[in-house]
Structure formats: C-alpha cells, structure tokens
PDB file of C-alpha atoms in Angstrom:
ATOM      1  CA  MET V   1     140.968 188.489 110.836  1.00 36.00           C
ATOM      2  CA  ALA V   2     143.552 191.200 110.435  1.00 41.00           C
ATOM      3  CA  VAL V   3     143.115 193.737 108.148  1.00 42.00           C
ATOM      4  CA  ALA V   4     145.911 195.750 107.083  1.00 45.00           C
ATOM      5  CA  ASN V   5     146.976 198.825 108.264  1.00 44.00           C
ATOM      6  CA  PRO V   6     147.372 201.664 105.618  1.00 45.00           C
ATOM      7  CA  LYS V   7     150.273 203.617 108.327  1.00 47.00           C
ATOM      8  CA  ILE V   8     152.343 199.953 108.288  1.00 46.00           C
ATOM      9  CA  ARG V   9     153.893 199.928 105.601  1.00 50.00           C
ATOM     10  CA  GLY V  10     157.203 196.976 104.107  1.00 48.00           C
ATOM     11  CA  GLN V  11     158.061 193.922 105.990  1.00 45.00           C
ATOM     12  CA  GLN V  12     155.435 195.116 108.811  1.00 44.00           C
ATOM     13  CA  ALA V  13     152.538 194.941 106.893  1.00 44.00           C
ATOM     14  CA  HIS V  14     153.408 191.246 106.971  1.00 42.00           C
ATOM     15  CA  SER V  15     152.799 190.914 110.623  1.00 40.00           C
ATOM     16  CA  VAL V  16     149.455 192.055 110.469  1.00 43.00           C
ATOM     17  CA  LEU V  17     148.536 189.672 108.476  1.00 43.00           C
ATOM     18  CA  ARG V  18     147.368 186.359 108.836  1.00 48.00           C
ATOM     19  CA  GLU V  19     150.434 184.679 107.147  1.00 47.00           C
ATOM     20  CA  GLU V  20     149.151 182.948 104.017  1.00 50.00           C
ATOM     21  CA  GLU V  21     147.584 186.747 103.596  1.00 53.00           C
ATOM     22  CA  ALA V  22     150.912 188.243 103.891  1.00 56.00           C
ATOM     23  CA  ASP V  23     152.677 186.239 101.000  1.00 72.00           C
ATOM     24  CA  LYS V  24     148.980 186.633  98.191  1.00 88.00           C
ATOM     25  CA  VAL V  25     151.089 189.791  96.961  1.00 93.00           C
ATOM     26  CA  ILE V  26     154.158 191.376  97.190  1.00 94.00           C
ATOM     27  CA  PHE V  27     155.213 195.078  96.657  1.00 95.00           C
ATOM     28  CA  TYR V  28     158.689 195.874  96.324  1.00 95.00           C
ATOM     29  CA  HIS V  29     158.203 199.755  96.606  1.00 94.00           C
ATOM     30  CA  ALA V  30     161.623 201.403  95.766  1.00 95.00           C
ATOM     31  CA  TRP V  31     160.792 199.350  91.951  1.00 96.00           C
ATOM     32  CA  CYS V  32     157.413 201.693  91.912  1.00 96.00           C
ATOM     33  CA  LYS V  33     156.836 204.791  90.372  1.00 96.00           C
ATOM     34  CA  ARG V  34     153.000 204.360  91.449  1.00 96.00           C
ATOM     35  CA  CYS V  35     151.199 204.670  88.047  1.00 96.00           C
ATOM     36  CA  ASP V  36     148.721 202.247  89.581  1.00 95.00           C
ATOM     37  CA  ILE V  37     148.164 199.893  86.784  1.00 98.00           C
ATOM     38  CA  CYS V  38     147.920 197.420  89.437  1.00 97.00           C
ATOM     39  CA  ILE V  39     145.074 199.061  91.163  1.00 97.00           C
ATOM     40  CA  ALA V  40     142.790 200.134  88.532  1.00 98.00           C
ATOM     41  CA  PHE V  41     142.825 197.085  86.557  1.00 98.00           C
ATOM     42  CA  CYS V  42     142.679 194.131  90.062  1.00 97.00           C
ATOM     43  CA  PRO V  43     139.425 192.419  89.248  1.00 97.00           C
ATOM     44  CA  LYS V  44     139.093 191.608  92.564  1.00 97.00           C
ATOM     45  CA  GLN V  45     139.911 195.326  93.785  1.00 97.00           C
ATOM     46  CA  ALA V  46     141.826 194.185  95.921  1.00 97.00           C
ATOM     47  CA  LEU V  47     144.937 197.134  96.064  1.00 97.00           C
ATOM     48  CA  ALA V  48     144.714 200.530  96.940  1.00 96.00           C
ATOM     49  CA  LEU V  49     147.235 203.384  98.347  1.00 94.00           C
ATOM     50  CA  ASP V  50     148.200 204.145 101.421  1.00 93.00           C
ATOM     51  CA  GLU V  51     148.966 206.680 102.967  1.00 93.00           C
ATOM     52  CA  ALA V  52     152.142 207.218 101.921  1.00 92.00           C
ATOM     53  CA  ASN V  53     150.959 206.844  98.237  1.00 93.00           C
ATOM     54  CA  ASP V  54     152.393 203.192  98.222  1.00 95.00           C
ATOM     55  CA  PRO V  55     150.069 200.174  96.776  1.00 96.00           C
ATOM     56  CA  GLN V  56     149.419 197.940  98.997  1.00 95.00           C
ATOM     57  CA  LEU V  57     147.046 194.299  99.388  1.00 95.00           C
ATOM     58  CA  LEU V  58     144.681 196.563 101.961  1.00 93.00           C
ATOM     59  CA  ARG V  59     141.889 193.469 101.153  1.00 94.00           C
ATOM     60  CA  PRO V  60     143.860 190.435 101.844  1.00 94.00           C
ATOM     61  CA  GLU V  61     139.739 188.925 101.805  1.00 94.00           C
ATOM     62  CA  ARG V  62     139.234 189.638  98.048  1.00 95.00           C
ATOM     63  CA  CYS V  63     142.437 189.222  96.587  1.00 95.00           C
ATOM     64  CA  ASN V  64     142.445 185.662  94.663  1.00 93.00           C
ATOM     65  CA  SER V  65     145.817 185.178  93.470  1.00 93.00           C
ATOM     66  CA  CYS V  66     145.021 185.628  90.124  1.00 94.00           C
ATOM     67  CA  GLY V  67     148.743 187.761  89.111  1.00 94.00           C
ATOM     68  CA  LEU V  68     147.404 190.194  86.705  1.00 96.00           C
ATOM     69  CA  CYS V  69     148.657 192.768  89.012  1.00 97.00           C
ATOM     70  CA  GLU V  70     152.223 191.532  88.672  1.00 96.00           C
ATOM     71  CA  VAL V  71     151.970 190.864  84.992  1.00 96.00           C
ATOM     72  CA  LEU V  72     150.555 194.293  83.887  1.00 98.00           C
ATOM     73  CA  CYS V  73     153.401 195.967  86.560  1.00 98.00           C
ATOM     74  CA  PRO V  74     155.951 197.687  84.429  1.00 97.00           C
ATOM     75  CA  ASP V  75     158.406 198.019  86.609  1.00 97.00           C
ATOM     76  CA  PHE V  76     158.544 194.641  88.015  1.00 96.00           C
ATOM     77  CA  ALA V  77     157.930 195.993  91.245  1.00 97.00           C
ATOM     78  CA  ILE V  78     154.530 193.361  92.344  1.00 96.00           C
ATOM     79  CA  MET V  79     155.766 189.360  93.015  1.00 95.00           C
ATOM     80  CA  VAL V  80     152.673 186.993  93.454  1.00 94.00           C
ATOM     81  CA  PRO V  81     154.163 183.993  94.915  1.00 91.00           C
ATOM     82  CA  GLN V  82     150.690 181.739  95.161  1.00 84.00           C
ATOM     83  CA  ARG V  83     150.221 182.524  91.014  1.00 73.00           C
ATOM     84  CA  ARG V  84     153.167 181.082  90.744  1.00 64.00           C
ATOM     85  CA  ARG V  85     152.882 177.943  92.623  1.00 62.00           C
ATOM     86  CA  LYS V  86     148.853 177.423  90.871  1.00 60.00           C
ATOM     87  CA  TYR V  87     151.356 178.056  87.457  1.00 56.00           C
ATOM     88  CA  LYS V  88     154.048 174.884  88.429  1.00 60.00           C
ATOM     89  CA  SER V  89     151.209 172.445  89.508  1.00 64.00           C
ATOM     90  CA  GLN V  90     149.125 172.670  86.344  1.00 62.00           C
ATOM     91  CA  ALA V  91     152.349 172.610  84.993  1.00 63.00           C
ATOM     92  CA  ARG V  92     153.282 169.764  85.616  1.00 64.00           C
ATOM     93  CA  LYS V  93     149.562 168.514  85.128  1.00 67.00           C
ATOM     94  CA  LYS V  94     149.810 168.934  81.282  1.00 66.00           C
ATOM     95  CA  GLU V  95     152.806 166.679  81.585  1.00 64.00           C
ATOM     96  CA  THR V  96     152.971 164.205  78.609  1.00 59.00           C
ATOM     97  CA  ARG V  97     155.395 161.525  79.400  1.00 57.00           C
ATOM     98  CA  TYR V  98     156.281 159.011  76.512  1.00 54.00           C
TER      99      TYR V  98
END
C-alpha cells in the first residue's frame, strides 16, 4: 500500500495514494484557515498536518469516511465523497413507497 508523503501537496497527493484512498477526504487548502478542528476531532486519528502546516489524510488506512471532519470544518474546506455516497444509499433504502 502506498503511503502519503507529507512533502507532497494538492493534486500530487492523489497520485501517491491508491485510487480508493485518494478520494476519501478532499481538502481545499485555499479555503482552510488551519484551525486544526478536523485533526482534533478525527475519531480515527487519520488526519495530520504536513510540512506546509496544511491538514492532510496521512493515514488513509485508518479513515472510515465518517465525514466528521467535513461536518465540523468551519470553512467548508473539506469534502468526504464516500460519506455522501453512504448517505444517499441510506436515504434510498428508507424511502417509503405508496
């Protein structure tokens, strides 16, 4: 399994991770004010700061795509695509047909 290099930033990081890991957490660093809320509240401790002081998914094997980082981010600088897919599939299962 590939391991994220903390020196790599932005789109380059996606090429280092396996495809299914690369889209677990997407950071918009231009929007991020580096408050570290995402890192502090990650239940799996999958996030950490890189050398540029930007939050990154440095331990993708720990991430369960819970989306807590996305929900808590005050800058809307994080997206967890897998969380959205899970939510949509759960919503479809709960639909009541008349």
